[in-house]
CSV table of N, CA and C in Angstrom, one decimal:
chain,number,residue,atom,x,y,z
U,392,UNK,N,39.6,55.8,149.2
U,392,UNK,CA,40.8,55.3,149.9
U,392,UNK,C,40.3,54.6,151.2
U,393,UNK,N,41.0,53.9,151.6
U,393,UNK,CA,41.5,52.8,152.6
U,393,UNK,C,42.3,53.4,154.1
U,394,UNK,N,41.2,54.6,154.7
U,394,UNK,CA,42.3,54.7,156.0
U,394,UNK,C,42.4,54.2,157.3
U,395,UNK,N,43.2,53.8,157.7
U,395,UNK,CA,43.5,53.3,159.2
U,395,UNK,C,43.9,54.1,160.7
U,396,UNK,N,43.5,53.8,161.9
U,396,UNK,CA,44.0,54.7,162.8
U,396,UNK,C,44.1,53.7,163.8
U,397,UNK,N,45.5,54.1,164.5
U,397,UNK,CA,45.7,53.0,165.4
U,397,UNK,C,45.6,53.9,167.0
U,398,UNK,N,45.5,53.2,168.1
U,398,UNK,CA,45.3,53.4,169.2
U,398,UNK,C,46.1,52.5,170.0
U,399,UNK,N,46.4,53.0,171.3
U,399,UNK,CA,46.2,52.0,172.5
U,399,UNK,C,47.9,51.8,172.8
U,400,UNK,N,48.9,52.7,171.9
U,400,UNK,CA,50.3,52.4,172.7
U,400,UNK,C,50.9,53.5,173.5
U,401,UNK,N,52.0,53.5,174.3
U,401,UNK,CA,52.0,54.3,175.0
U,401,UNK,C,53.7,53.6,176.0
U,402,UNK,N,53.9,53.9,177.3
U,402,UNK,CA,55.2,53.6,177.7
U,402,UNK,C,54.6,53.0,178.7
U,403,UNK,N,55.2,51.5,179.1
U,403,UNK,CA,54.9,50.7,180.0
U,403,UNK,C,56.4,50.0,180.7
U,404,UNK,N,56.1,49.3,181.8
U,404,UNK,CA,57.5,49.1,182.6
U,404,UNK,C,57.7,47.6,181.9
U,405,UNK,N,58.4,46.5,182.0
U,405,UNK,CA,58.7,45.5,181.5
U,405,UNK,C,57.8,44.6,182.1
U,406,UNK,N,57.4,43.8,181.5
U,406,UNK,CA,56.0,42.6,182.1
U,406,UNK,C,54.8,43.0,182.4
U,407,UNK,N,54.6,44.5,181.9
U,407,UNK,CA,53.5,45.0,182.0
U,407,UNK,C,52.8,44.7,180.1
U,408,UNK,N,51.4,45.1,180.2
U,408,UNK,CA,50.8,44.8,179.2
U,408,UNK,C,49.9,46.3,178.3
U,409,UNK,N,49.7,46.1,177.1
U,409,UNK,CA,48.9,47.4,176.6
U,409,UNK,C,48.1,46.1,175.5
U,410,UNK,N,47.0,47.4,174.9
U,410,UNK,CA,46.7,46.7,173.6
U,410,UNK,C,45.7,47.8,172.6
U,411,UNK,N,46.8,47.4,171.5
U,411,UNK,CA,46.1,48.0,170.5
U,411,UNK,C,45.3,48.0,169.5
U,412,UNK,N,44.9,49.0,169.0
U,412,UNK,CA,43.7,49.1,168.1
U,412,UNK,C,43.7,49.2,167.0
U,413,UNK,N,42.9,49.3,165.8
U,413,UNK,CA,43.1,49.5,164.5
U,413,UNK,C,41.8,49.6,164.2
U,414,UNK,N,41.2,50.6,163.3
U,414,UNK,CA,39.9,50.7,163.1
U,414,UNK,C,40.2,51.5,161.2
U,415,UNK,N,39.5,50.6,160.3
U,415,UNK,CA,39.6,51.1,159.1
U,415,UNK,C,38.1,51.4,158.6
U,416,UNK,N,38.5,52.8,157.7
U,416,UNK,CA,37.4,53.3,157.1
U,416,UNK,C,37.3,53.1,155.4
U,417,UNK,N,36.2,53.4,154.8
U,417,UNK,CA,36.5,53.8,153.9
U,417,UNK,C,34.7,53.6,153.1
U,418,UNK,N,34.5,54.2,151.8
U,418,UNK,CA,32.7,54.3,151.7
U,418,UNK,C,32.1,53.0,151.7
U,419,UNK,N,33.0,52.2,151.1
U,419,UNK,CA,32.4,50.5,151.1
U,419,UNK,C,33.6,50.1,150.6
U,420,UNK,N,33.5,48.8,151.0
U,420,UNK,CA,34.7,47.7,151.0
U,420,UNK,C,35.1,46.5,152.0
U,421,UNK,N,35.7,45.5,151.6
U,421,UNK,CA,35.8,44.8,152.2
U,421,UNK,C,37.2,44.3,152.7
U,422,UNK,N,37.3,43.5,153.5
U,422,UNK,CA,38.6,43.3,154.2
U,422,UNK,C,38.7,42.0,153.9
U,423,UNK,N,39.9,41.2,153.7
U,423,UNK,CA,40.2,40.3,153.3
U,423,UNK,C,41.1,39.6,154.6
U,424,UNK,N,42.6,40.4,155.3
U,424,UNK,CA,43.2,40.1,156.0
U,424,UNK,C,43.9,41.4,157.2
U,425,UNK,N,44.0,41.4,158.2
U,425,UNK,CA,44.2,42.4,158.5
U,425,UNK,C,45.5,42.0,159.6
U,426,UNK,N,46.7,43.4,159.9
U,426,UNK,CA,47.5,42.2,161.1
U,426,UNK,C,48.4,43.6,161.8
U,427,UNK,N,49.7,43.3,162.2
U,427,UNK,CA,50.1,44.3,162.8
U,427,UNK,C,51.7,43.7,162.6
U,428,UNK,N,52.3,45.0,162.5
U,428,UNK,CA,53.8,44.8,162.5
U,428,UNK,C,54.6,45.3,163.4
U,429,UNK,N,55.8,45.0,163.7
U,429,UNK,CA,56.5,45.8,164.4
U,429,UNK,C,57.6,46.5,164.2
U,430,UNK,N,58.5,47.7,164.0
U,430,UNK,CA,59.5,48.3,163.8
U,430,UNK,C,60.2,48.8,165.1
U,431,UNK,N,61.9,48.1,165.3
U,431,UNK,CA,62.5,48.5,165.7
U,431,UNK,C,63.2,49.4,166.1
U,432,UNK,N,63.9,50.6,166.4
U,432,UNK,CA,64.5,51.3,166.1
U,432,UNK,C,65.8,50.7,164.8
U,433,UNK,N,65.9,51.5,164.0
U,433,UNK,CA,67.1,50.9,163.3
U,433,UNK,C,66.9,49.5,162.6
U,434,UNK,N,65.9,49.0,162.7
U,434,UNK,CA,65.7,47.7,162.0
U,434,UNK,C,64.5,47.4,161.0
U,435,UNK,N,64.6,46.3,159.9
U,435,UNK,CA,63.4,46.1,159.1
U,435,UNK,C,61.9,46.2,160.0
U,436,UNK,N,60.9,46.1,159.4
U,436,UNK,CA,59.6,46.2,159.6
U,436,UNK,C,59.5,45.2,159.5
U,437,UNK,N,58.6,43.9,160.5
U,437,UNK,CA,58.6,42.3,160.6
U,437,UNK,C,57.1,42.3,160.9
U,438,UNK,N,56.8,41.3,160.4
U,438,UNK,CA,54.9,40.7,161.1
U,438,UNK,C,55.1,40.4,162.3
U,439,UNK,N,53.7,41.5,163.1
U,439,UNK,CA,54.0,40.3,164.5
U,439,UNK,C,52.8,39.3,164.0
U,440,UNK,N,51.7,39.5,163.8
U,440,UNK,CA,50.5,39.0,163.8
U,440,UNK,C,49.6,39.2,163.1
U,441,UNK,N,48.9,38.1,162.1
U,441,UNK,CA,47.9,38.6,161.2
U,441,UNK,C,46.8,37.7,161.4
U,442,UNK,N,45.4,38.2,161.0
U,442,UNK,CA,44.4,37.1,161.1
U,442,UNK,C,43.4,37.2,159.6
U,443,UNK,N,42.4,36.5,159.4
U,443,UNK,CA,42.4,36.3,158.3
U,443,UNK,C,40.4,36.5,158.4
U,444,UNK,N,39.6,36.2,157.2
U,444,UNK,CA,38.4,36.2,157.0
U,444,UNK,C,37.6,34.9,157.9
U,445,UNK,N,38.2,34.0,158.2
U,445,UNK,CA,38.3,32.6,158.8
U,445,UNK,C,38.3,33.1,160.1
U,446,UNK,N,39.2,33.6,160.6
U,446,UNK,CA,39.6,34.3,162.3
U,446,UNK,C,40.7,33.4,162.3
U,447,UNK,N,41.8,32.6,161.6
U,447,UNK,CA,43.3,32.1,161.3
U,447,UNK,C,43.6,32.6,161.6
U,448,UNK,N,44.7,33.0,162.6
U,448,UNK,CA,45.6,33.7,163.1
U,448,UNK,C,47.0,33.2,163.1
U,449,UNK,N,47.6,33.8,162.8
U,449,UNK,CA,49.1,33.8,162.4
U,449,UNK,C,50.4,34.2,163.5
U,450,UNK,N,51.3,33.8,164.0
U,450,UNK,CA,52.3,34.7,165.1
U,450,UNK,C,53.6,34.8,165.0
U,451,UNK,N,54.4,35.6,164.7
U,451,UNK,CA,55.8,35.2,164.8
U,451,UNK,C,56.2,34.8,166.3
U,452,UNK,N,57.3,34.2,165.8
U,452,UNK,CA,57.6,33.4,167.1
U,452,UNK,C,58.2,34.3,168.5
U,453,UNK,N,58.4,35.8,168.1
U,453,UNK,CA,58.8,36.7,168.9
U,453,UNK,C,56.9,36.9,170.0
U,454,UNK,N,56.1,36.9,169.4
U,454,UNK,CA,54.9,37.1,170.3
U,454,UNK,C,54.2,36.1,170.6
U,455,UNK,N,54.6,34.8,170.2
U,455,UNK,CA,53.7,33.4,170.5
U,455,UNK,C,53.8,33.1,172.2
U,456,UNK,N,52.5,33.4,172.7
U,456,UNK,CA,52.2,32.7,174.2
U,456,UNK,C,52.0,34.1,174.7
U,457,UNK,N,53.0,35.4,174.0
U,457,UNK,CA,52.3,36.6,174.9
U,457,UNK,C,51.4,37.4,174.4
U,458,UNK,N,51.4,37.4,172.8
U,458,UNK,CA,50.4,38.2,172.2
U,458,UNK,C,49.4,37.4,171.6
U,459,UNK,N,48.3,38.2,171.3
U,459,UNK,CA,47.3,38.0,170.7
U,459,UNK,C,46.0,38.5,170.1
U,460,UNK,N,45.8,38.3,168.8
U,460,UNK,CA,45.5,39.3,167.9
U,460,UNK,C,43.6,38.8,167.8
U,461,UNK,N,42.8,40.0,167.3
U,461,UNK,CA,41.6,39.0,167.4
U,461,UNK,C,40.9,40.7,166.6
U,462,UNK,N,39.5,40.4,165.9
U,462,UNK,CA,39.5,41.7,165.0
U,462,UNK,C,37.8,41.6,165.2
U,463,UNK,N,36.9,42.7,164.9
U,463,UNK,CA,35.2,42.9,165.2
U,463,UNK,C,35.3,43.1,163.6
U,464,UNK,N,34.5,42.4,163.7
U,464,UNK,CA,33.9,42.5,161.8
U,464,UNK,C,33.3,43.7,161.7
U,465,UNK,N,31.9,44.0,162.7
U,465,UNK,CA,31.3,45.0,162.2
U,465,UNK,C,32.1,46.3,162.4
U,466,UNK,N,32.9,46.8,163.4
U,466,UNK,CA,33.8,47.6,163.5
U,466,UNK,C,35.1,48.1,162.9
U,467,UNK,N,35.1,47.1,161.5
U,467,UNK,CA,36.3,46.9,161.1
U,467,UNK,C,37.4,47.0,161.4
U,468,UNK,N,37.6,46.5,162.8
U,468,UNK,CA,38.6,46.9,164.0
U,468,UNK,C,39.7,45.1,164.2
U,469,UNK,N,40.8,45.5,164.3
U,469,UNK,CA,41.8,44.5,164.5
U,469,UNK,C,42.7,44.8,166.0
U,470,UNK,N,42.7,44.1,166.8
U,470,UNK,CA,43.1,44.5,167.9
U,470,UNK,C,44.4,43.1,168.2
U,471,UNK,N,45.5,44.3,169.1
U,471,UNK,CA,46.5,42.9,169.6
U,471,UNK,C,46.5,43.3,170.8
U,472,UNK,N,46.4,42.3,171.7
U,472,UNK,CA,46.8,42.3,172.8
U,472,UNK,C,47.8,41.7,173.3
U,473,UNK,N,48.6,42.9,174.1
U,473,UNK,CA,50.5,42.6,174.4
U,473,UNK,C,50.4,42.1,175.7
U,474,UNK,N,50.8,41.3,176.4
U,474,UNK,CA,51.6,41.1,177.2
U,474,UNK,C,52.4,40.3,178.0
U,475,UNK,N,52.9,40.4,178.9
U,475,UNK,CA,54.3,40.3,179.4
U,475,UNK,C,55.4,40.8,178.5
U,476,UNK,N,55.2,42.0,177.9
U,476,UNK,CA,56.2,43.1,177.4
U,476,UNK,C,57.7,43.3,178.0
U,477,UNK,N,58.4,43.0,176.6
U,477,UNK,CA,59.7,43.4,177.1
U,477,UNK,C,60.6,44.2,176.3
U,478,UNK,N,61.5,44.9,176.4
U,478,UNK,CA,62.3,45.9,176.6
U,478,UNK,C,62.5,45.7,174.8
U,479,UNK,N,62.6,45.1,174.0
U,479,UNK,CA,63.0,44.7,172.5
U,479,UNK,C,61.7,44.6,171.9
U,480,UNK,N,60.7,44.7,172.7
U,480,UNK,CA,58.8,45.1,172.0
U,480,UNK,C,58.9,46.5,171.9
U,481,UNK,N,59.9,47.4,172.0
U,481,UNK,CA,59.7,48.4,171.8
U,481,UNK,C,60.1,49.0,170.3
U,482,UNK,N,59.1,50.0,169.9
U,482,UNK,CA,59.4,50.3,168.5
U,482,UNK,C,57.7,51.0,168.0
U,483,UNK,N,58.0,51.1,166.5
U,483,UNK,CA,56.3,51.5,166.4
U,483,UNK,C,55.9,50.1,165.7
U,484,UNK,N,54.4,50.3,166.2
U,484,UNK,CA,53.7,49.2,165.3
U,484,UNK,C,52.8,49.7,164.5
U,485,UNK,N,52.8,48.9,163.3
U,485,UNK,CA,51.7,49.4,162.2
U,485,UNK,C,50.9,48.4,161.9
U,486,UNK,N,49.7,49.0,161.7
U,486,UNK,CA,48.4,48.1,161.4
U,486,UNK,C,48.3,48.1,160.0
U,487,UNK,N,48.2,46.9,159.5
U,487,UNK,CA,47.9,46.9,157.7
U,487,UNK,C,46.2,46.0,157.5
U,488,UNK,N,45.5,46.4,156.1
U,488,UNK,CA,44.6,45.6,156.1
U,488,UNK,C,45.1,45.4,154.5
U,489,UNK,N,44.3,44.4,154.0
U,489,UNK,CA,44.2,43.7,152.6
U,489,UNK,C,42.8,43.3,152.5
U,490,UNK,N,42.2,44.1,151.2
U,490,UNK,CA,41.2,43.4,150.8
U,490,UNK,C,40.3,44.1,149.4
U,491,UNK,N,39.6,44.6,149.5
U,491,UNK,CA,39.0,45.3,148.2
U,491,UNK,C,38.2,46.1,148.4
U,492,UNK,N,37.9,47.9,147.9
U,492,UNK,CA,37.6,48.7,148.0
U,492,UNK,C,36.8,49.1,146.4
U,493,UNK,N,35.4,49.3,146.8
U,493,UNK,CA,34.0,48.9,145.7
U,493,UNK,C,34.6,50.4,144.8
U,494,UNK,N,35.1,51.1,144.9
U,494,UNK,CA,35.3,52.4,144.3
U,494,UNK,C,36.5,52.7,143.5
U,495,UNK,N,37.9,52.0,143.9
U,495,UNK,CA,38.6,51.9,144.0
U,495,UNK,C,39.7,50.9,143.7
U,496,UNK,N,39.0,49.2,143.7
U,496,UNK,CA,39.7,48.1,143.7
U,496,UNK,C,40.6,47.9,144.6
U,497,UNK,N,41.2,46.9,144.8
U,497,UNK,CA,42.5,45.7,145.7
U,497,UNK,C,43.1,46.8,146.2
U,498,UNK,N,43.4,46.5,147.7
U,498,UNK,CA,44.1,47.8,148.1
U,498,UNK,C,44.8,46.9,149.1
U,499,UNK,N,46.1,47.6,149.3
U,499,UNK,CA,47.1,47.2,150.9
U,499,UNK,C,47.0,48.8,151.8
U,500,UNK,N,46.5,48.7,152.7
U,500,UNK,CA,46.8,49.7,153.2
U,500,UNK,C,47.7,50.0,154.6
U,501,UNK,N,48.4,50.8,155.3
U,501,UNK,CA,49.0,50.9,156.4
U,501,UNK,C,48.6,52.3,157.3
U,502,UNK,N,48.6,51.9,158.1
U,502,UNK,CA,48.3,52.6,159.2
U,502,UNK,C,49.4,53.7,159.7
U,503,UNK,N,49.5,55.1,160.0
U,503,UNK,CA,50.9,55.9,160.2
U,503,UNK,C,51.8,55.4,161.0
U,504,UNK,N,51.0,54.2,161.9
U,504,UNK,CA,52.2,53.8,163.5
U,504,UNK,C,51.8,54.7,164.5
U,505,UNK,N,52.1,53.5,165.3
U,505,UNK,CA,51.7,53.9,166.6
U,505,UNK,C,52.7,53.6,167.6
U,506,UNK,N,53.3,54.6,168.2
U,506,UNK,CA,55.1,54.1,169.3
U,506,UNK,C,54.4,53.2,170.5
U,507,UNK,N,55.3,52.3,170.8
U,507,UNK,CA,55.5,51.6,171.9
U,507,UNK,C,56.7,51.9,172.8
U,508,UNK,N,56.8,52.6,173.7
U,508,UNK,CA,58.5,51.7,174.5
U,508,UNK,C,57.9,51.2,175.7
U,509,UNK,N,58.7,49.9,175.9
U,509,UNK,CA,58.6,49.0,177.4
U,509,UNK,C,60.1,49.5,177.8
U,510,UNK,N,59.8,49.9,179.1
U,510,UNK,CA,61.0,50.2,180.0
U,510,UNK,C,61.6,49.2,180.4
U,511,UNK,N,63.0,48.7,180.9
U,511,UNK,CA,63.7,48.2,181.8
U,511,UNK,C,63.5,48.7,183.5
């Protein structure tokens, strides 16, 4: 299996900044696309940002100009960096990867989440 651990969120004031981590394991395999989501309280699970084998990077328009996503190959690590945070960035975020696992085959995997709240 395909597991993930995320880092790096935590409670910040509004227009302050965090950033998180994502670091996946597994005996061999490879990664195809990796990215991060966001969940609201009470609302669907949405893409903020994904990037790709290329380093293509993708953004919804809720994070474009303040976030930004960027990943270490050899670390198998996907990182976003938040800021100018505001008060509706708050929620948990989950790190997902896609790609293929030599033991196992095609895998999606998700990360448990990691909470964010930005204060007012």
């Amino acid at each position: 299996q395909v597991h993930l651990v995320e880092s790096g969120g935590g409670v910040v004031q509004a227009g302050g900044s965090l950033r998180l981590s994502c670091e996946a394991s597994a005996v061999v395999f490879r990664i195809n696309t990796m990215g991060w989501y966001h969940q609201a309280p009470g609302k669907q699970r949405e893409l903020v940002a994904e990037i790709s084998n290329d380093d293509s990077a993708n953004y919804a328009d809720s994070g474009k100009g303040r976030f930004t996503i960027s990943k270490n190959n050899t670390k198998n690590a996907v990182y976003l960096q938040m800021n100018s945070l505001k008060p509706e960035d708050t929620g948990v975020y989950f790190c997902k990867a896609d790609g293929f696992d030599y033991l196992n085959g095609d895998f999606s995997s998700w990360g448990p989440g990691i909470l964010v709240t930005v204060s007012s």
